[in-house]
């Protein structure tokens, strides 16, 4: 692989990122998009072609002059593994997928366990790797992860472990471990790109509600990645919340929604619940002036948002890794 010398790495990165939208690009379109000169754009395209990151895709229709060469992302340059962890009162579930760089699913696995421990997770990852090798792995967990160190977690056997470090040592892969609701929030925000401030809440059957907050298009995680753990608000004990989840889940959700609105003031709130068939925010008028109510979007398919968020995080990591590898030669 060619080492970056004369080409500025930031300019290469700028051109590289354009290809991940799945479009077909010409040299002129890229130069207009990035503001780089045609000469610089030409050199960068040759560099990316040489490294097999992009492919030549024929020539554009001529308008009288020379036909322009067209370029596309090499979707198979690398691949991404993702793993979704969920549980109910009895079992622990592991759902994995492999994506190419444009989001096409190349394979998937499902595993049900009874322990929710490291060995079960390794079994699930091994099954996924047997489908196809991948270069990076992103895992969503129902808990708090701080740089791969698991804090509180609904998979109790994974709590207080350096899960990221263990998996990196075992597989020699680039690993990201993130809270499932944060990841779903990233997926949800992709559906509302015009919205600067939004939130996503998830009410599971087991354990407690979680929330992700996107502020100025950035995920707000807090200094220890604890932001959004609404069950620790000082209004109801965990025991009281467990009872409310059984008897009055809508009231519990409403209280936590109002608290969220007072702190973050989101424009849109996505809500998914395993115990409610719908939730419109009835009762907010008892707490908040109407001008501060968010638009509420009830989401039925929580997992699809997680998969979308996993893909987004994984692609960001892959692009960052490629940049670092080629900069270091």
CSV table of C-alpha atoms in Angstrom, one decimal:
chain,number,residue,atom,x,y,z
A,1,UNK,CA,0.0,0.0,0.0
A,2,UNK,CA,1.3,3.4,-1.0
A,3,UNK,CA,2.4,5.6,1.9
A,4,UNK,CA,1.0,9.1,2.0
A,5,UNK,CA,3.7,11.6,1.3
A,6,UNK,CA,2.9,14.4,-1.1
A,7,UNK,CA,-0.9,14.2,-0.8
A,8,UNK,CA,-2.4,15.9,2.2
A,9,UNK,CA,-4.2,13.3,4.4
A,10,UNK,CA,-7.1,15.6,5.2
A,11,UNK,CA,-7.8,16.1,1.5
A,12,UNK,CA,-7.7,12.4,0.9
A,13,UNK,CA,-10.0,11.9,3.8
A,14,UNK,CA,-12.4,14.5,2.4
A,15,UNK,CA,-12.6,12.8,-1.0
A,16,UNK,CA,-12.8,9.3,0.6
A,17,UNK,CA,-15.8,10.2,2.7
A,18,UNK,CA,-17.8,11.3,-0.4
A,19,UNK,CA,-17.8,7.8,-1.7
A,20,UNK,CA,-19.6,6.3,1.4
A,21,UNK,CA,-22.9,7.9,0.3
A,22,UNK,CA,-23.1,5.3,-2.4
A,23,UNK,CA,-23.2,7.8,-5.3
A,24,UNK,CA,-21.3,7.6,-8.6
A,25,UNK,CA,-18.7,10.4,-8.7
A,26,UNK,CA,-16.7,12.2,-11.4
A,27,UNK,CA,-13.6,14.2,-10.9
A,28,UNK,CA,-15.5,17.5,-11.6
A,29,UNK,CA,-18.3,16.6,-9.1
A,30,UNK,CA,-15.7,15.8,-6.4
A,31,UNK,CA,-13.8,19.0,-7.0
A,32,UNK,CA,-17.0,21.0,-6.7
A,33,UNK,CA,-18.1,19.1,-3.6
A,34,UNK,CA,-14.8,19.5,-1.7
A,35,UNK,CA,-13.5,22.7,-3.1
A,36,UNK,CA,-10.2,21.0,-4.0
A,37,UNK,CA,-8.5,21.7,-7.3
A,38,UNK,CA,-8.9,19.4,-10.3
A,39,UNK,CA,-5.2,18.5,-10.1
A,40,UNK,CA,-5.4,17.6,-6.4
A,41,UNK,CA,-8.6,15.6,-7.0
A,42,UNK,CA,-7.0,13.7,-9.9
A,43,UNK,CA,-4.1,12.7,-7.7
A,44,UNK,CA,-6.3,11.6,-4.9
A,45,UNK,CA,-8.5,9.5,-7.2
A,46,UNK,CA,-5.4,7.8,-8.5
A,47,UNK,CA,-4.2,7.1,-5.0
A,48,UNK,CA,-7.6,5.6,-4.0
A,49,UNK,CA,-7.7,3.5,-7.1
A,50,UNK,CA,-4.2,2.2,-6.5
A,51,UNK,CA,-5.2,1.2,-3.0
A,52,UNK,CA,-8.4,-0.5,-4.3
A,53,UNK,CA,-10.7,1.7,-2.1
A,54,UNK,CA,-12.6,2.8,-5.2
A,55,UNK,CA,-13.4,1.4,-8.6
A,56,UNK,CA,-13.7,2.8,-12.1
A,57,UNK,CA,-17.3,2.6,-13.2
A,58,UNK,CA,-17.3,3.4,-16.8
A,59,UNK,CA,-17.7,6.9,-18.3
A,60,UNK,CA,-20.5,9.4,-18.0
A,61,UNK,CA,-22.6,10.4,-21.0
A,62,UNK,CA,-20.9,13.0,-23.1
A,63,UNK,CA,-22.3,16.4,-23.7
A,64,UNK,CA,-20.0,17.1,-26.6
A,65,UNK,CA,-16.6,17.0,-25.0
A,66,UNK,CA,-14.5,14.1,-23.6
A,67,UNK,CA,-16.5,11.6,-21.5
A,68,UNK,CA,-15.8,11.9,-17.8
A,69,UNK,CA,-14.6,8.8,-15.9
A,70,UNK,CA,-16.9,7.7,-13.2
A,71,UNK,CA,-15.8,6.3,-9.8
A,72,UNK,CA,-17.6,4.3,-7.1
A,73,UNK,CA,-16.7,2.9,-3.7
A,74,UNK,CA,-15.3,-0.6,-3.6
A,75,UNK,CA,-18.0,-1.9,-1.3
A,76,UNK,CA,-15.9,-5.1,-0.6
A,77,UNK,CA,-12.7,-3.2,0.4
A,78,UNK,CA,-13.5,-4.1,4.0
A,79,UNK,CA,-16.5,-5.6,5.8
A,80,UNK,CA,-18.2,-4.8,9.1
A,81,UNK,CA,-19.5,-7.1,11.8
A,82,UNK,CA,-22.3,-6.0,14.2
A,83,UNK,CA,-23.8,-7.7,17.2
A,84,UNK,CA,-27.0,-6.8,19.0
A,85,UNK,CA,-27.4,-8.1,22.6
A,86,UNK,CA,-30.9,-8.3,24.2
A,87,UNK,CA,-32.6,-10.3,27.0
A,88,UNK,CA,-35.9,-11.1,28.6
A,89,UNK,CA,-36.8,-12.7,31.9
A,90,UNK,CA,-35.4,-16.0,30.9
A,91,UNK,CA,-33.0,-15.9,28.0
A,92,UNK,CA,-30.2,-13.9,26.5
A,93,UNK,CA,-30.1,-13.2,22.8
A,94,UNK,CA,-27.3,-12.5,20.4
A,95,UNK,CA,-28.0,-11.3,16.8
A,96,UNK,CA,-25.2,-10.7,14.5
A,97,UNK,CA,-24.9,-9.4,10.9
A,98,UNK,CA,-22.1,-8.7,8.5
A,99,UNK,CA,-22.3,-5.7,6.2
A,100,UNK,CA,-20.3,-4.5,3.2
A,101,UNK,CA,-19.3,-0.9,3.1
A,102,UNK,CA,-22.6,0.2,1.5
A,103,UNK,CA,-24.8,-1.5,4.0
A,104,UNK,CA,-25.6,-4.7,2.2
A,105,UNK,CA,-26.1,-7.6,4.6
A,106,UNK,CA,-23.7,-10.5,3.7
A,107,UNK,CA,-24.7,-12.9,6.4
A,108,UNK,CA,-26.3,-13.1,9.8
A,109,UNK,CA,-26.5,-15.4,12.9
A,110,UNK,CA,-28.8,-15.7,16.0
A,111,UNK,CA,-27.9,-17.4,19.2
A,112,UNK,CA,-30.0,-17.9,22.4
A,113,UNK,CA,-28.2,-18.4,25.7
A,114,UNK,CA,-29.2,-18.9,29.3
A,115,UNK,CA,-26.2,-17.2,31.1
A,116,UNK,CA,-25.5,-13.9,29.3
A,117,UNK,CA,-21.7,-14.3,29.9
A,118,UNK,CA,-18.5,-13.8,28.0
A,119,UNK,CA,-18.4,-17.4,26.7
A,120,UNK,CA,-21.8,-17.1,25.1
A,121,UNK,CA,-20.8,-13.8,23.5
A,122,UNK,CA,-17.6,-15.4,22.1
A,123,UNK,CA,-19.6,-18.2,20.7
A,124,UNK,CA,-21.9,-15.8,18.9
A,125,UNK,CA,-18.9,-13.9,17.5
A,126,UNK,CA,-17.2,-17.1,16.4
A,127,UNK,CA,-20.4,-18.1,14.6
A,128,UNK,CA,-20.5,-14.7,12.8
A,129,UNK,CA,-16.8,-15.0,11.8
A,130,UNK,CA,-17.5,-18.4,10.2
A,131,UNK,CA,-20.0,-16.7,7.9
A,132,UNK,CA,-17.3,-14.3,6.6
A,133,UNK,CA,-14.3,-12.5,8.0
A,134,UNK,CA,-14.8,-8.8,8.9
A,135,UNK,CA,-12.4,-6.0,9.9
A,136,UNK,CA,-14.3,-4.2,12.6
A,137,UNK,CA,-17.0,-5.3,15.1
A,138,UNK,CA,-19.6,-3.0,16.8
A,139,UNK,CA,-21.6,-4.4,19.7
A,140,UNK,CA,-24.7,-2.9,21.3
A,141,UNK,CA,-25.3,-3.8,24.9
A,142,UNK,CA,-28.1,-3.0,27.3
A,143,UNK,CA,-25.8,-1.2,29.7
A,144,UNK,CA,-23.1,1.4,30.2
A,145,UNK,CA,-19.8,1.0,28.3
A,146,UNK,CA,-16.9,3.4,28.8
A,147,UNK,CA,-14.2,2.7,26.2
A,148,UNK,CA,-15.0,-1.0,26.3
A,149,UNK,CA,-15.2,-1.2,30.1
A,150,UNK,CA,-18.7,-2.4,31.1
A,151,UNK,CA,-20.3,-0.7,34.1
A,152,UNK,CA,-23.9,-1.5,34.9
A,153,UNK,CA,-25.4,-4.0,32.4
A,154,UNK,CA,-28.5,-6.1,32.0
A,155,UNK,CA,-26.1,-8.9,31.1
A,156,UNK,CA,-24.9,-9.1,34.7
A,157,UNK,CA,-22.0,-11.5,33.9
A,158,UNK,CA,-20.5,-8.8,31.6
A,159,UNK,CA,-20.7,-6.0,34.2
A,160,UNK,CA,-17.4,-4.7,35.6
A,161,UNK,CA,-15.3,-6.3,32.9
A,162,UNK,CA,-13.0,-4.8,30.3
A,163,UNK,CA,-15.0,-6.5,27.6
A,164,UNK,CA,-13.4,-4.3,24.8
A,165,UNK,CA,-9.9,-5.3,25.9
A,166,UNK,CA,-10.7,-9.0,26.1
A,167,UNK,CA,-12.3,-9.1,22.7
A,168,UNK,CA,-9.5,-7.1,21.0
A,169,UNK,CA,-6.9,-9.4,22.5
A,170,UNK,CA,-8.8,-12.5,21.3
A,171,UNK,CA,-9.8,-11.5,17.8
A,172,UNK,CA,-7.3,-8.7,16.9
A,173,UNK,CA,-10.2,-6.7,15.5
A,174,UNK,CA,-11.2,-3.1,15.9
A,175,UNK,CA,-13.9,-3.2,18.5
A,176,UNK,CA,-16.6,-0.7,19.6
A,177,UNK,CA,-19.0,-1.4,22.4
A,178,UNK,CA,-21.9,1.1,23.0
A,179,UNK,CA,-25.2,1.3,24.8
A,180,UNK,CA,-28.1,0.0,22.7
A,181,UNK,CA,-30.3,3.0,23.2
A,182,UNK,CA,-27.5,5.4,22.2
A,183,UNK,CA,-27.0,3.4,19.1
A,184,UNK,CA,-30.7,3.4,18.3
A,185,UNK,CA,-30.7,7.1,18.9
A,186,UNK,CA,-28.0,7.5,16.2
A,187,UNK,CA,-30.2,5.4,13.8
A,188,UNK,CA,-33.3,7.4,14.7
A,189,UNK,CA,-31.5,10.7,14.1
A,190,UNK,CA,-30.6,9.6,10.5
A,191,UNK,CA,-34.3,9.7,9.8
A,192,UNK,CA,-34.5,13.4,10.8
A,193,UNK,CA,-31.3,15.0,9.5
A,194,UNK,CA,-32.9,18.5,9.7
A,195,UNK,CA,-33.4,18.2,13.4
A,196,UNK,CA,-30.6,19.5,15.6
A,197,UNK,CA,-31.9,18.3,19.0
A,198,UNK,CA,-33.8,15.1,19.5
A,199,UNK,CA,-34.0,12.2,21.9
A,200,UNK,CA,-34.9,8.5,21.8
A,201,UNK,CA,-36.4,6.6,24.7
A,202,UNK,CA,-36.7,2.8,25.1
A,203,UNK,CA,-38.9,1.0,27.7
A,204,UNK,CA,-38.0,-2.7,27.9
A,205,UNK,CA,-39.9,-5.5,29.6
A,206,UNK,CA,-37.0,-6.2,31.8
A,207,UNK,CA,-35.0,-3.7,33.9
A,208,UNK,CA,-35.3,0.1,33.3
A,209,UNK,CA,-35.9,2.7,30.7
A,210,UNK,CA,-32.9,4.2,28.8
A,211,UNK,CA,-32.6,7.3,26.7
A,212,UNK,CA,-30.2,8.8,24.1
A,213,UNK,CA,-29.8,12.5,23.4
A,214,UNK,CA,-28.6,14.0,20.1
A,215,UNK,CA,-27.7,17.6,20.7
A,216,UNK,CA,-26.5,19.7,17.7
A,217,UNK,CA,-26.3,16.4,15.7
A,218,UNK,CA,-23.9,15.0,18.3
A,219,UNK,CA,-24.6,12.1,20.7
A,220,UNK,CA,-24.4,13.4,24.3
A,221,UNK,CA,-22.9,10.7,26.5
A,222,UNK,CA,-21.5,12.6,29.5
A,223,UNK,CA,-18.1,12.4,31.0
A,224,UNK,CA,-18.5,8.7,32.1
A,225,UNK,CA,-21.0,7.7,29.4
A,226,UNK,CA,-23.8,7.7,31.9
A,227,UNK,CA,-26.1,10.3,30.3
A,228,UNK,CA,-29.6,9.0,29.6
A,229,UNK,CA,-29.9,6.6,32.5
A,230,UNK,CA,-33.3,7.9,33.4
A,231,UNK,CA,-34.0,5.2,36.0
A,232,UNK,CA,-31.7,7.0,38.4
A,233,UNK,CA,-33.7,10.2,38.5
A,234,UNK,CA,-34.6,10.7,42.2
A,235,UNK,CA,-38.4,10.4,41.8
A,236,UNK,CA,-39.0,6.6,42.0
A,237,UNK,CA,-36.9,3.8,43.4
A,238,UNK,CA,-36.0,0.9,41.2
A,239,UNK,CA,-38.4,-1.2,43.1
A,240,UNK,CA,-41.2,1.4,42.5
A,241,UNK,CA,-40.3,1.5,38.8
A,242,UNK,CA,-40.5,-2.3,38.6
A,243,UNK,CA,-44.0,-2.1,40.0
A,244,UNK,CA,-45.0,0.8,37.7
A,245,UNK,CA,-43.7,-1.1,34.7
A,246,UNK,CA,-46.3,-3.8,35.5
A,247,UNK,CA,-49.2,-1.7,36.6
A,248,UNK,CA,-48.8,1.8,35.0
A,249,UNK,CA,-46.0,1.8,32.4
A,250,UNK,CA,-47.6,4.8,30.6
A,251,UNK,CA,-47.4,6.9,33.7
A,252,UNK,CA,-43.8,5.9,34.3
A,253,UNK,CA,-42.9,6.7,30.8
A,254,UNK,CA,-44.7,10.1,31.0
A,255,UNK,CA,-42.8,11.1,34.1
A,256,UNK,CA,-39.5,10.3,32.5
A,257,UNK,CA,-40.4,12.0,29.3
A,258,UNK,CA,-41.3,15.2,31.1
A,259,UNK,CA,-38.0,15.2,33.0
A,260,UNK,CA,-36.2,14.7,29.7
A,261,UNK,CA,-38.0,17.7,28.1
A,262,UNK,CA,-37.1,19.9,31.1
A,263,UNK,CA,-33.4,19.1,30.8
A,264,UNK,CA,-32.8,18.8,27.1
A,265,UNK,CA,-35.9,20.4,25.4
A,266,UNK,CA,-35.8,18.1,22.4
A,267,UNK,CA,-37.7,19.0,19.2
A,268,UNK,CA,-38.5,15.3,18.5
A,269,UNK,CA,-38.6,12.3,20.8
A,270,UNK,CA,-38.7,8.8,19.5
A,271,UNK,CA,-40.2,6.2,21.8
A,272,UNK,CA,-40.2,2.5,21.7
A,273,UNK,CA,-41.8,0.2,24.3
A,274,UNK,CA,-42.0,-3.5,24.8
A,275,UNK,CA,-45.0,-3.1,27.1
A,276,UNK,CA,-47.1,-0.4,25.4
A,277,UNK,CA,-48.6,-0.7,21.9
A,278,UNK,CA,-48.6,3.1,21.5
A,279,UNK,CA,-47.7,6.3,23.4
A,280,UNK,CA,-48.7,9.8,22.4
A,281,UNK,CA,-47.7,11.8,25.4
A,282,UNK,CA,-51.2,12.2,26.9
A,283,UNK,CA,-50.8,14.0,30.2
A,284,UNK,CA,-48.0,16.3,29.3
A,285,UNK,CA,-50.4,19.2,29.6
A,286,UNK,CA,-50.4,18.6,33.3
A,287,UNK,CA,-46.7,19.4,33.5
A,288,UNK,CA,-45.4,21.4,30.5
A,289,UNK,CA,-46.7,24.5,28.5
A,290,UNK,CA,-47.7,23.3,25.1
A,291,UNK,CA,-45.0,25.4,23.3
A,292,UNK,CA,-42.4,23.1,24.9
A,293,UNK,CA,-43.9,19.8,23.9
A,294,UNK,CA,-41.8,17.7,21.5
A,295,UNK,CA,-43.1,15.9,18.5
A,296,UNK,CA,-43.5,12.3,19.6
A,297,UNK,CA,-42.8,9.4,17.2
A,298,UNK,CA,-43.7,6.0,18.4
A,299,UNK,CA,-41.3,3.4,17.0
A,300,UNK,CA,-42.4,-0.2,16.7
A,301,UNK,CA,-39.2,-1.8,15.4
A,302,UNK,CA,-36.5,-0.9,17.9
A,303,UNK,CA,-34.0,-3.4,16.5
A,304,UNK,CA,-34.0,-1.9,13.1
A,305,UNK,CA,-32.8,1.4,14.6
A,306,UNK,CA,-30.0,-0.4,16.4
A,307,UNK,CA,-28.8,-2.1,13.3
A,308,UNK,CA,-28.8,1.3,11.4
A,309,UNK,CA,-26.9,2.9,14.3
A,310,UNK,CA,-24.4,0.0,14.5
A,311,UNK,CA,-23.7,0.4,10.7
A,312,UNK,CA,-23.2,4.1,11.1
A,313,UNK,CA,-20.8,3.7,14.0
A,314,UNK,CA,-18.9,0.9,12.3
A,315,UNK,CA,-18.4,2.8,9.0
A,316,UNK,CA,-17.1,5.8,10.9
A,317,UNK,CA,-14.6,3.5,12.7
A,318,UNK,CA,-13.5,1.8,9.4
A,319,UNK,CA,-13.0,5.2,7.7
A,320,UNK,CA,-11.0,6.4,10.7
A,321,UNK,CA,-8.9,3.2,10.8
A,322,UNK,CA,-8.1,3.5,7.0
A,323,UNK,CA,-6.9,7.1,7.5
A,324,UNK,CA,-4.7,6.1,10.4
A,325,UNK,CA,-3.2,3.1,8.7
A,326,UNK,CA,-2.4,4.9,5.5
A,327,UNK,CA,-1.0,8.0,7.4
A,328,UNK,CA,1.3,5.7,9.4
A,329,UNK,CA,2.3,3.8,6.3
